[in-house]
PDB file of C-alpha atoms in Angstrom:
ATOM      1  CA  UNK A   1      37.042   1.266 102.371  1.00  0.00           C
ATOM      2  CA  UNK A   2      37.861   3.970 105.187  1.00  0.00           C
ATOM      3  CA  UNK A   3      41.493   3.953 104.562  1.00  0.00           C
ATOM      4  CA  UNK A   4      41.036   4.594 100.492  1.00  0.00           C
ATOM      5  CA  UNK A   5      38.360   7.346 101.587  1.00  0.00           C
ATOM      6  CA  UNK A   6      41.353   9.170 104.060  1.00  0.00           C
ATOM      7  CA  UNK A   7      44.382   9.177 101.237  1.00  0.00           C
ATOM      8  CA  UNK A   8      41.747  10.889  98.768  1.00  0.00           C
ATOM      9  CA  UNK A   9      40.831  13.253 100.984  1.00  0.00           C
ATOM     10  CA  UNK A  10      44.100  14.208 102.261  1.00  0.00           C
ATOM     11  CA  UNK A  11      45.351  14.370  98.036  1.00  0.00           C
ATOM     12  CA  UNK A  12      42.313  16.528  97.910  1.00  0.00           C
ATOM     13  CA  UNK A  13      43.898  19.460 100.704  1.00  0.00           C
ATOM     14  CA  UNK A  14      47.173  19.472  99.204  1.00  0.00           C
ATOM     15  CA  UNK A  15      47.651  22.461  96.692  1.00  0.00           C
ATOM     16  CA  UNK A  16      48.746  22.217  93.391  1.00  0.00           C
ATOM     17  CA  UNK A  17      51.941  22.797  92.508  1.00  0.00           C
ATOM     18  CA  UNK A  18      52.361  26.523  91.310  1.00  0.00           C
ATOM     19  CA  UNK A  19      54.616  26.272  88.279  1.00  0.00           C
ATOM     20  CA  UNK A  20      56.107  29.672  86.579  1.00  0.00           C
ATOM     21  CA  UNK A  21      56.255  30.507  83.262  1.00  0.00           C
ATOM     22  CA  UNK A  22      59.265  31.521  81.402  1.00  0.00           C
ATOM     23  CA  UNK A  23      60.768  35.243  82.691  1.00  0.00           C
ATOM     24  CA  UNK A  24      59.760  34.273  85.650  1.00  0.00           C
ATOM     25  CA  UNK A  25      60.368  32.939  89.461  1.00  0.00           C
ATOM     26  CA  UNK A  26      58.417  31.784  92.131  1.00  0.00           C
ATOM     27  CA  UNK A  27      58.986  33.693  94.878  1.00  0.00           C
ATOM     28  CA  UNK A  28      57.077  32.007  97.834  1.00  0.00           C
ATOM     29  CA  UNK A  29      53.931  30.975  96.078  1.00  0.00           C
ATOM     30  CA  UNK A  30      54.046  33.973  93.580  1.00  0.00           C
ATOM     31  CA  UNK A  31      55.674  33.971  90.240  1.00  0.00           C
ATOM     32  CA  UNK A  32      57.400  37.552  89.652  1.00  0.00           C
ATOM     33  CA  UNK A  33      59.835  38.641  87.024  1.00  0.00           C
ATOM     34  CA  UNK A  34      63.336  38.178  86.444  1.00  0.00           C
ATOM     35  CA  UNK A  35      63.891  41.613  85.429  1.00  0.00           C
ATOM     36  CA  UNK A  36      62.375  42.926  89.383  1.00  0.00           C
ATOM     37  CA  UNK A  37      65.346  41.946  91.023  1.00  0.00           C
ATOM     38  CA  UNK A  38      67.740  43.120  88.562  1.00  0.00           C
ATOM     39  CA  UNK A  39      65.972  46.337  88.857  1.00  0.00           C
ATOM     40  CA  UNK A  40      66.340  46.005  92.826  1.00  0.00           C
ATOM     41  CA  UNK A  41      69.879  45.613  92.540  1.00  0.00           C
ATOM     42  CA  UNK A  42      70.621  48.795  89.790  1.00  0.00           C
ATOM     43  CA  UNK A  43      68.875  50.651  92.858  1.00  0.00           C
ATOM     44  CA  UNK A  44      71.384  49.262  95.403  1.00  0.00           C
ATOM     45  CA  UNK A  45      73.899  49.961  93.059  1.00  0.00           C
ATOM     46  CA  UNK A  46      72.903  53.794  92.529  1.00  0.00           C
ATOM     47  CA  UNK A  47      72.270  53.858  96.232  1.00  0.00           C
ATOM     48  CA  UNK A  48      76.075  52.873  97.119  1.00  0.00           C
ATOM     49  CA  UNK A  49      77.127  55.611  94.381  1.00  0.00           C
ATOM     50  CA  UNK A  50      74.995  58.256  96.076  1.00  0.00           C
ATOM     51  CA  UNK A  51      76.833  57.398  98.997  1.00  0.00           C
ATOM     52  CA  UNK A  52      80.330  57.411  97.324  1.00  0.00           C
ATOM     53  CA  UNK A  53      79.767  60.809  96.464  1.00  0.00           C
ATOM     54  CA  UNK A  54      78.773  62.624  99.596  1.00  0.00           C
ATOM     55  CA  UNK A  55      81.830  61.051 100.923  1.00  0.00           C
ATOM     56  CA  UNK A  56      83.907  62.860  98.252  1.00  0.00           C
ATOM     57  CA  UNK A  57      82.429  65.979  98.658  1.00  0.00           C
ATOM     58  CA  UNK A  58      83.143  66.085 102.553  1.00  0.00           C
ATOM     59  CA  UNK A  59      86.595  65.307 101.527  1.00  0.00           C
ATOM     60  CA  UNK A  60      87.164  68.102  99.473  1.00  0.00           C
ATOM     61  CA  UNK A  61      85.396  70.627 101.851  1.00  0.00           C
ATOM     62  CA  UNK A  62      88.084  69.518 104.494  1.00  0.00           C
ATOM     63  CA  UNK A  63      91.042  70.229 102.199  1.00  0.00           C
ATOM     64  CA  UNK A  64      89.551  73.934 101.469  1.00  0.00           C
ATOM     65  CA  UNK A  65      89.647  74.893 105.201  1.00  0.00           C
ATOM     66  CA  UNK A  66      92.884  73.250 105.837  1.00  0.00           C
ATOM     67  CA  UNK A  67      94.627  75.967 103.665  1.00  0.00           C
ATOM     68  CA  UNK A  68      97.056  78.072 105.560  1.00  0.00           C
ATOM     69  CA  UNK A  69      96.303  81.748 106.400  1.00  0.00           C
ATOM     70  CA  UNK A  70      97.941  85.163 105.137  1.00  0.00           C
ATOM     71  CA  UNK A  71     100.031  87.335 106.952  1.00  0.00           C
ATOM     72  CA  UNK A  72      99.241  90.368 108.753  1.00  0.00           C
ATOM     73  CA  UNK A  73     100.566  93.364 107.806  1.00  0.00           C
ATOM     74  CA  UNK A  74     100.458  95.402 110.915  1.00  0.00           C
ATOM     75  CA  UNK A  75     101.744  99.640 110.625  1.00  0.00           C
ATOM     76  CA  UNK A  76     101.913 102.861 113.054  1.00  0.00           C
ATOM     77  CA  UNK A  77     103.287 105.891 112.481  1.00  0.00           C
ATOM     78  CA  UNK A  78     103.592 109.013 114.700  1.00  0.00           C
ATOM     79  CA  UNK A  79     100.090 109.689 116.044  1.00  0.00           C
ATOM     80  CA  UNK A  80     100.368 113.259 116.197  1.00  0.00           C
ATOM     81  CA  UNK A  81     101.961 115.888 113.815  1.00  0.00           C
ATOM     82  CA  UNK A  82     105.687 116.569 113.353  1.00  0.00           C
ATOM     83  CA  UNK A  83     106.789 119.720 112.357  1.00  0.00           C
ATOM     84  CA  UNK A  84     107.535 120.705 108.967  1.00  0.00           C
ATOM     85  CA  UNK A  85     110.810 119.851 107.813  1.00  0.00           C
ATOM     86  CA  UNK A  86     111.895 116.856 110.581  1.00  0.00           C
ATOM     87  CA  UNK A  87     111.544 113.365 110.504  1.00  0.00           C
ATOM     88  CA  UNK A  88     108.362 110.881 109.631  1.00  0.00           C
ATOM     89  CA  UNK A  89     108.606 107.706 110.983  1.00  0.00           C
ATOM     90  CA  UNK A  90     106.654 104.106 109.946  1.00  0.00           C
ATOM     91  CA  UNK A  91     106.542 101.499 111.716  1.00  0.00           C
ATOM     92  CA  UNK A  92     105.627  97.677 109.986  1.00  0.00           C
ATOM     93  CA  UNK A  93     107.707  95.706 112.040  1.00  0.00           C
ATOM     94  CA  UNK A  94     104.500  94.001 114.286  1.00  0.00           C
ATOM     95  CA  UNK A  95     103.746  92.188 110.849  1.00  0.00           C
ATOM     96  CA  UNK A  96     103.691  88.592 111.477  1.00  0.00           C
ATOM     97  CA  UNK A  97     102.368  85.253 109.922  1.00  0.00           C
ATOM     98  CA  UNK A  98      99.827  83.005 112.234  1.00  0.00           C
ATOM     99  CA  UNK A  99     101.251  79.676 111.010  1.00  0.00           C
ATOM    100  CA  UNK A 100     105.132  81.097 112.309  1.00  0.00           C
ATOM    101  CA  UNK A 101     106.268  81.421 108.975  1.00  0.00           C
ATOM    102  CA  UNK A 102     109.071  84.480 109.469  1.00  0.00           C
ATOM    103  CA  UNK A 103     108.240  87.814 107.558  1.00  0.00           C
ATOM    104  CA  UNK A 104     111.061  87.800 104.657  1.00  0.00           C
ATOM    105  CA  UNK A 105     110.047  91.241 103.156  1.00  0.00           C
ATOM    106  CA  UNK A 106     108.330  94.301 103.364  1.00  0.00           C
ATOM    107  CA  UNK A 107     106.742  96.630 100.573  1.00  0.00           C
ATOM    108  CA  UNK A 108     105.833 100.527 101.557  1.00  0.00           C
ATOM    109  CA  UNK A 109     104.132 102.565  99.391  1.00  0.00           C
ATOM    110  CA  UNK A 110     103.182 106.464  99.858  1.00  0.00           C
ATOM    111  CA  UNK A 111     100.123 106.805  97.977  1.00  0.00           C
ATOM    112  CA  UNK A 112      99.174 110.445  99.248  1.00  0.00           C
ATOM    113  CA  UNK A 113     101.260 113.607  99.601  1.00  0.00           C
ATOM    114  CA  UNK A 114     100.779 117.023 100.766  1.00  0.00           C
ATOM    115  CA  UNK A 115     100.442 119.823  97.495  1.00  0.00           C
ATOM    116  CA  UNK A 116     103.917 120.941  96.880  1.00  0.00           C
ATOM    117  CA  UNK A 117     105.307 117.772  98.533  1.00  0.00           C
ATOM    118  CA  UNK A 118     108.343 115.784  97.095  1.00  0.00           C
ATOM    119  CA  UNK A 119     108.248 113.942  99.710  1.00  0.00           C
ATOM    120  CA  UNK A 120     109.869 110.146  99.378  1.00  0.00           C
ATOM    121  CA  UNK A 121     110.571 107.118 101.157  1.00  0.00           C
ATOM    122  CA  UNK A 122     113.821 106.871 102.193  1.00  0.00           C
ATOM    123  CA  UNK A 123     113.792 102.737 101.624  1.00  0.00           C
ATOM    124  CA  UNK A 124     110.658 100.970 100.588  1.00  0.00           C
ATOM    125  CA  UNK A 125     112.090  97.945 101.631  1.00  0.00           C
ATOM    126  CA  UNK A 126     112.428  97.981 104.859  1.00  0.00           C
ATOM    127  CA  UNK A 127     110.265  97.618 108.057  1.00  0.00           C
ATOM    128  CA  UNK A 128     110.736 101.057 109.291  1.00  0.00           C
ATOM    129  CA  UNK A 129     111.221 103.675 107.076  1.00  0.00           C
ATOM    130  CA  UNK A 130     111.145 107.107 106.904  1.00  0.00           C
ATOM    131  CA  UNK A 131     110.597 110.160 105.512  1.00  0.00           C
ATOM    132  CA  UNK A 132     111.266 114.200 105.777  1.00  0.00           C
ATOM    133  CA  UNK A 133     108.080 116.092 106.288  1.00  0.00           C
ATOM    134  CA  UNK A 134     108.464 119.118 103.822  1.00  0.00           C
ATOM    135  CA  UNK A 135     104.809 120.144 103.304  1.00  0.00           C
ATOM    136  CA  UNK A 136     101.927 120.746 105.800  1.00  0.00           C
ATOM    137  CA  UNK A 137      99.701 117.746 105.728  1.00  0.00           C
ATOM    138  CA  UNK A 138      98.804 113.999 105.750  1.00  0.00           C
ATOM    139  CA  UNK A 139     100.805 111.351 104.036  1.00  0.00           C
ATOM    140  CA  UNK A 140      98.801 108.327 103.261  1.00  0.00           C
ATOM    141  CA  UNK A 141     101.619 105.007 103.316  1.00  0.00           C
ATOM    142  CA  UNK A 142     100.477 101.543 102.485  1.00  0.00           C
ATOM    143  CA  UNK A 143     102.031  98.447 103.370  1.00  0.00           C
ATOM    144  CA  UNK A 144     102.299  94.609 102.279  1.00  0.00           C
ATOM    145  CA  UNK A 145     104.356  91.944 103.531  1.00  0.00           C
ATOM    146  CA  UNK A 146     105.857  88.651 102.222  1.00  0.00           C
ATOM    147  CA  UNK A 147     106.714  85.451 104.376  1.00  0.00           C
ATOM    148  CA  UNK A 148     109.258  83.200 103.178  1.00  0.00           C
ATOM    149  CA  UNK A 149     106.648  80.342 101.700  1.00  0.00           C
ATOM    150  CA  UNK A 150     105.302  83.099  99.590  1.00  0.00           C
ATOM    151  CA  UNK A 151     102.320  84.372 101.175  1.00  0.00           C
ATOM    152  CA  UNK A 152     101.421  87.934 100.759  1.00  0.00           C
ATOM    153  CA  UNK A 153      99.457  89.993 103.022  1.00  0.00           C
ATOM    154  CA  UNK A 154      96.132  92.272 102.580  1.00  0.00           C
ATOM    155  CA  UNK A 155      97.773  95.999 102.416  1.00  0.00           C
ATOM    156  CA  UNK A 156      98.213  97.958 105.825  1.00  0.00           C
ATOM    157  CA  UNK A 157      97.217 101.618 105.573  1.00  0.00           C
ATOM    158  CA  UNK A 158      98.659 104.348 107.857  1.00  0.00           C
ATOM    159  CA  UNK A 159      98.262 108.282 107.721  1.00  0.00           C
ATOM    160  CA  UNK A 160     100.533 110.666 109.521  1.00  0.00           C
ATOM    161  CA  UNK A 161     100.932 114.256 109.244  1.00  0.00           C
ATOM    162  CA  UNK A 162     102.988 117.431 109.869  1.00  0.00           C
ATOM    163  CA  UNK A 163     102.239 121.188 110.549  1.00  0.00           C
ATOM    164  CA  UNK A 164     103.718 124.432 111.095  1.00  0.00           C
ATOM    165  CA  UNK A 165     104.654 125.032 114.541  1.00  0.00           C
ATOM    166  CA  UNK A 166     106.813 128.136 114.020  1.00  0.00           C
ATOM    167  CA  UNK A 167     105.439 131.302 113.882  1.00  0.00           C
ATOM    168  CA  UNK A 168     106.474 132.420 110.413  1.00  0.00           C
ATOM    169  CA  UNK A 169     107.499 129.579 107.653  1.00  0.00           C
ATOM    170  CA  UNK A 170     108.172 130.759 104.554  1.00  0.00           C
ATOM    171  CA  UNK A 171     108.052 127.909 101.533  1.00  0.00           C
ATOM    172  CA  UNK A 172     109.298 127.788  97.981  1.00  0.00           C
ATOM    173  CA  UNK A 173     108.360 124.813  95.337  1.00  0.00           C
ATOM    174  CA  UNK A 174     108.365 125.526  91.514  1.00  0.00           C
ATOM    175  CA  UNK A 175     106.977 123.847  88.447  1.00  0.00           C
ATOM    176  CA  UNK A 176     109.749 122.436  86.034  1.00  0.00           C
ATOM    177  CA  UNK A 177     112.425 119.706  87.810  1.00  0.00           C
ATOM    178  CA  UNK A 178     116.005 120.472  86.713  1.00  0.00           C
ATOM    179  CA  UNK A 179     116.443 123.880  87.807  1.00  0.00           C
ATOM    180  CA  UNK A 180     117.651 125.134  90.493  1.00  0.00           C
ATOM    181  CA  UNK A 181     115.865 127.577  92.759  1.00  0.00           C
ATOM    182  CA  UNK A 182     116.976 128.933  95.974  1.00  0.00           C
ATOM    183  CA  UNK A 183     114.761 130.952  98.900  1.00  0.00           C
ATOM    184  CA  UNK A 184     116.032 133.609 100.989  1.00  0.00           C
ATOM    185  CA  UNK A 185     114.969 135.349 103.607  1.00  0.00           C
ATOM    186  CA  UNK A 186     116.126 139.064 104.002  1.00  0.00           C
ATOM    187  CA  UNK A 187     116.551 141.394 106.735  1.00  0.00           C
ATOM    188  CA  UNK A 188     115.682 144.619 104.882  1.00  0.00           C
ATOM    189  CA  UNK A 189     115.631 144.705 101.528  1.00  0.00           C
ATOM    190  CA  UNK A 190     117.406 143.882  98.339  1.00  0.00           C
ATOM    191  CA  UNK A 191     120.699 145.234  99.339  1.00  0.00           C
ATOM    192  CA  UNK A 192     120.976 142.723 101.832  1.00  0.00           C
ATOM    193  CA  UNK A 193     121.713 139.999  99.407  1.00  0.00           C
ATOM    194  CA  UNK A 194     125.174 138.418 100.131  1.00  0.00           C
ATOM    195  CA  UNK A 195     125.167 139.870 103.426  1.00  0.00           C
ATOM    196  CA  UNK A 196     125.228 138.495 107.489  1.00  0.00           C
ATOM    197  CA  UNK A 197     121.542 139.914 106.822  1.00  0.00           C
ATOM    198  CA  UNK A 198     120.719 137.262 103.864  1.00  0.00           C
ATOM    199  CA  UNK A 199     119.166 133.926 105.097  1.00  0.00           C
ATOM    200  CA  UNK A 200     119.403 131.412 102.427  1.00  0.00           C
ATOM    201  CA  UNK A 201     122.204 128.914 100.999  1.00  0.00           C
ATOM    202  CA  UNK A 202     125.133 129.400 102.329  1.00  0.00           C
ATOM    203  CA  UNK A 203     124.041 131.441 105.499  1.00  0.00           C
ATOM    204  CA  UNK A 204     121.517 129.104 106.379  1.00  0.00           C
ATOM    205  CA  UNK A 205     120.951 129.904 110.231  1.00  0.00           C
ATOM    206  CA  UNK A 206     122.070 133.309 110.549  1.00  0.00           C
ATOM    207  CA  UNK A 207     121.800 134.974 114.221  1.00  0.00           C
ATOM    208  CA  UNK A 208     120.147 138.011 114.655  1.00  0.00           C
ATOM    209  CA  UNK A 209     118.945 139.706 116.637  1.00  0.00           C
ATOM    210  CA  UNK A 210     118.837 139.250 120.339  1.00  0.00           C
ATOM    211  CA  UNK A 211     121.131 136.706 122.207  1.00  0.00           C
ATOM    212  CA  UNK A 212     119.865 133.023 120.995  1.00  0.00           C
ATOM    213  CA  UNK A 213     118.139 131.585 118.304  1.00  0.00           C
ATOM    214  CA  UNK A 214     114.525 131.906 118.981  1.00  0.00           C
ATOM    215  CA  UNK A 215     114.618 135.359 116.834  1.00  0.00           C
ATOM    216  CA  UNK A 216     116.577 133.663 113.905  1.00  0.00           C
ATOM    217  CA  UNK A 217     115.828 132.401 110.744  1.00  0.00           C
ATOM    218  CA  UNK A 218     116.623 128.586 109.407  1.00  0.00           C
ATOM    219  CA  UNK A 219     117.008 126.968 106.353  1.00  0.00           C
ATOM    220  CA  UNK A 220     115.120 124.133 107.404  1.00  0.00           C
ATOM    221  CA  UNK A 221     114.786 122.560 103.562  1.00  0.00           C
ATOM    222  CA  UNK A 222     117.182 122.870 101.281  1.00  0.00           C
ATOM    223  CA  UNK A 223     118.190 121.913  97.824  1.00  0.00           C
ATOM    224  CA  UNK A 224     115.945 119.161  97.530  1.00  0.00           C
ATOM    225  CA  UNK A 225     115.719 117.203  93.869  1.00  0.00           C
ATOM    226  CA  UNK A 226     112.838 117.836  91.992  1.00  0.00           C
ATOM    227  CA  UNK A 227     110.473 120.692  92.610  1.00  0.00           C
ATOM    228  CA  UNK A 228     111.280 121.770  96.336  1.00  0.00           C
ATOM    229  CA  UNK A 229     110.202 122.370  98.216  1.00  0.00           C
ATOM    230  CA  UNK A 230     112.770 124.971 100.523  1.00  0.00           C
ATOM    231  CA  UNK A 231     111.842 126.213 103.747  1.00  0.00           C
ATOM    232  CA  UNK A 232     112.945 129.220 105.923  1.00  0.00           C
ATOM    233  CA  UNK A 233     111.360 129.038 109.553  1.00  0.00           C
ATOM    234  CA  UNK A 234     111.283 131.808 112.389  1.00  0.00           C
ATOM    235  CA  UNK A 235     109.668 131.431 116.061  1.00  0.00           C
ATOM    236  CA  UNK A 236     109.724 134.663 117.315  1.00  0.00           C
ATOM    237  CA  UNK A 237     110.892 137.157 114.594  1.00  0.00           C
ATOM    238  CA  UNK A 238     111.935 140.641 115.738  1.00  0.00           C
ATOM    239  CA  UNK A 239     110.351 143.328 115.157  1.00  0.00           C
ATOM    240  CA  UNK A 240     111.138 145.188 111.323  1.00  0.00           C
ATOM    241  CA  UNK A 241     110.541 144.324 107.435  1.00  0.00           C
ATOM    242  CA  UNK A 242     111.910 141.229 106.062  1.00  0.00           C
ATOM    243  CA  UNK A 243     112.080 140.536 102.181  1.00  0.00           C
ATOM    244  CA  UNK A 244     111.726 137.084 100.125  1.00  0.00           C
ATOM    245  CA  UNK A 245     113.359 136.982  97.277  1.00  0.00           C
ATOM    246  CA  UNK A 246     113.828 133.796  95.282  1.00  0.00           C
ATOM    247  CA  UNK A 247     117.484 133.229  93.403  1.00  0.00           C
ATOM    248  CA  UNK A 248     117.658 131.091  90.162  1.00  0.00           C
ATOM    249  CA  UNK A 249     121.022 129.504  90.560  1.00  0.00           C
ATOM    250  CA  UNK A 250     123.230 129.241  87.619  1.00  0.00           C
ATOM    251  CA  UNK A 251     124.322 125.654  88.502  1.00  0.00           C
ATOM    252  CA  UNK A 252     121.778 124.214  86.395  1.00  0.00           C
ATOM    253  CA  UNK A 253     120.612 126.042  83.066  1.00  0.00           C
ATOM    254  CA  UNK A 254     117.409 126.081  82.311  1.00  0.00           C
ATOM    255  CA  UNK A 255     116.265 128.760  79.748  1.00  0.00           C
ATOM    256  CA  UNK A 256     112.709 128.160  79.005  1.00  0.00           C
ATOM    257  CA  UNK A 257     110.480 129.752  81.959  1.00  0.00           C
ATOM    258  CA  UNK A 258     109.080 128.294  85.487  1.00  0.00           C
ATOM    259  CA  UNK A 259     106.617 128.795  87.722  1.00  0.00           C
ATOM    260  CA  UNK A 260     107.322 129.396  90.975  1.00  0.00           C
ATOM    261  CA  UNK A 261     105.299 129.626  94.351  1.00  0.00           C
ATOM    262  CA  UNK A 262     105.594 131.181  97.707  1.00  0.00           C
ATOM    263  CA  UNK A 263     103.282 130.741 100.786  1.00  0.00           C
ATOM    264  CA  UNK A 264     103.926 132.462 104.030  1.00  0.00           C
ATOM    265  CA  UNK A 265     102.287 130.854 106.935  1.00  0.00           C
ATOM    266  CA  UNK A 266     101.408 132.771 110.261  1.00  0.00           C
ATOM    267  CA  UNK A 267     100.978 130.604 112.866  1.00  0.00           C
ATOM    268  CA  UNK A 268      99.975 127.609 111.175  1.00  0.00           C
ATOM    269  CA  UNK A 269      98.070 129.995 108.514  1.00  0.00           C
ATOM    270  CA  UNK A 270      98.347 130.200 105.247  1.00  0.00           C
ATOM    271  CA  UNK A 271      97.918 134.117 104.922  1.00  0.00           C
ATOM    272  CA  UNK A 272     100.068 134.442 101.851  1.00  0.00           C
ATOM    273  CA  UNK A 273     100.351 132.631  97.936  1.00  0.00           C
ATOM    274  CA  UNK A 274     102.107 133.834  95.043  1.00  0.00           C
ATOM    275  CA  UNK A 275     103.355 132.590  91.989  1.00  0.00           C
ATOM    276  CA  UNK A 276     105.628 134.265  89.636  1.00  0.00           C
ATOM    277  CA  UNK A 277     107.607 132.814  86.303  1.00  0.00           C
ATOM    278  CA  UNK A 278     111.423 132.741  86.560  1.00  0.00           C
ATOM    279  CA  UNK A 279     113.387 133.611  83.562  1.00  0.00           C
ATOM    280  CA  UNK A 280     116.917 134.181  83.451  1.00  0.00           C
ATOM    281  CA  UNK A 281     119.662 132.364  84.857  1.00  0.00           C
ATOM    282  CA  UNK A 282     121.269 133.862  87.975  1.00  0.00           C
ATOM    283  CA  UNK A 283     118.194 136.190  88.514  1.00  0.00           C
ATOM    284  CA  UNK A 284     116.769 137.707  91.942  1.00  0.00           C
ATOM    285  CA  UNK A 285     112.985 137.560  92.176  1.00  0.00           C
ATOM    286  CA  UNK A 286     110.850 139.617  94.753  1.00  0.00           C
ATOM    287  CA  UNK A 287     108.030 137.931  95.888  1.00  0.00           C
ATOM    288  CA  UNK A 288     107.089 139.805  98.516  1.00  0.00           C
ATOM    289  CA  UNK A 289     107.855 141.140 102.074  1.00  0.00           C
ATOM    290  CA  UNK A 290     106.667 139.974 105.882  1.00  0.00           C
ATOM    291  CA  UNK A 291     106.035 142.932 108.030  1.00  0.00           C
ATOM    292  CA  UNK A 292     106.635 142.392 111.913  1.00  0.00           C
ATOM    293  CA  UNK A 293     105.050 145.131 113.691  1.00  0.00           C
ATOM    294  CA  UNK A 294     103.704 144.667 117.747  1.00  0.00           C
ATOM    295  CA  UNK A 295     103.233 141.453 117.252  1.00  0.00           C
ATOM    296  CA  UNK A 296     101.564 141.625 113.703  1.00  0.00           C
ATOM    297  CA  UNK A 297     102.824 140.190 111.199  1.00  0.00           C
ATOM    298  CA  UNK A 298     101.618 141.167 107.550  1.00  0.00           C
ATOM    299  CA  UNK A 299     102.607 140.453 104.489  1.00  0.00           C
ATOM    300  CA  UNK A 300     102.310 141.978 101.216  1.00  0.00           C
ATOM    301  CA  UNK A 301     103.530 141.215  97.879  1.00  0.00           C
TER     302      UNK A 301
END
């Protein structure tokens, strides 16, 4: 009787067995959907992918930096001012690469020139060229290098500059290229013109004067292509009347009129401008004289 008693209780404390419809799994003693763990796993999925992708990213950041660097154009000039008429010098030959990559070529360009200027480089191509100063004033060069894997540098920009150190320069430039205008500088007046007394082509550093050439005029520029334009310099002129006079040369005919323009400047200052039209093929022009009197020096058209 006792025993019978025990095995139905004991049937009575077992649970029932939990069974799941269909869709379904029992997950410990809970039935849950099928579709809950596929969803669990399109989450791992997406989660891995998310992954994936910052991984890329970083790798693509990595190759940006890695690139290799420009070169460095690097350019000097003279630091202070040269007198008109000698030599400007630039300088790019610091230029260098920072990945050792040899410079292979060089590119100048003068982007700014004094008024009156035909100033040119005398090779763009080269690390150190140079140039003749014929105009007071600044000229602005650029430079940009090449290294032999084809990089190319950010430009370089240097400024130099030249100025009248003598104590008279007289300057010529004109208008139209292809003629061909000469400046002299006479002691006296017109009748000096051929003469010991006639500064210009062909006598272009005269002596006169006292002993030495500090009294004597030069032909500094000459015959340059173009426009001018020609200088005539003097340091310590004697005292007496000196005459410009500008020649058209019959070497190159040019009928129709130009323009033509003198400045005389006195110790660095422009104290004299004039501009006349030449006409006429083997013509004299006066332009003016310079008047050295105690020390003064004047000058009058």
């Amino acid at each position: 009787m006792y025993r019978g008693f025990l095995v139905s209780l004991l049937g009575a404390c077992t649970p029932p067995a939990v069974t799941c419809g269909p869709g379904t799994h029992l997950a410990g003693d809970v039935c849950i959907s099928d579709d809950t763990d596929a969803d669990t796993a399109d989450a791992d999925v997406d989660t891995d992918a998310d992954t994936d992708t910052d991984t890329d990213t970083d790798t693509d950041t990595d190759a940006d930096t890695a690139g290799p660097g420009a070169p460095v154009a690097v350019c000097t000039a003279e630091t202070s001012p040269v007198d008109v008429g000698q030599t400007l010098h630039f300088d790019g030959s610091a230029s260098y690469d920072p990945n050792g990559h040899p410079i292979t070529s060089w590119s100048w360009q003068l982007i700014e020139r004094p008024t009156g200027s035909a100033a040119t480089l005398d090779d763009a191509g080269v690390s150190t060229p140079v140039l003749i100063a014929d105009a007071e004033g600044q000229y602005d060069a650029v430079l940009s290098v090449t290294t032999d894997d084809g990089g190319v540098s950010t430009p370089c920009e240097v400024v130099a500059s030249a100025a009248w150190i003598h104590q008279i320069v007289v300057q010529l430039y004109w208008t139209q290229p292809g003629d061909d205008l000469d400046l002299h500088l006479l002691r006296g007046d017109v009748s000096a013109i051929g003469t010991v007394d006639d500064c210009g082509q062909g006598n272009a550093h005269p002596e006169w004067g006292a002993p030495g050439t500090l009294d004597d005029p030069r032909l500094d520029l000459d015959d340059i292509p173009g426009t001018g334009p020609e200088d005539i310099t003097m340091d310590e002129p004697a005292e007496g009347t000196y005459t410009i006079v500008v020649h058209d040369h019959a070497s190159h005919v040019f009928e129709d009129g130009n323009d033509a323009t003198v400045n005389v400047f006195v110790g660095g200052a422009n104290v004299f401008t004039s501009t006349l039209t030449i006409l006429g093929e083997d013509s004299w022009t006066t332009f003016g004289t310079v008047e050295v009197n105690s020390g003064v020096v004047t000058v009058t058209p």
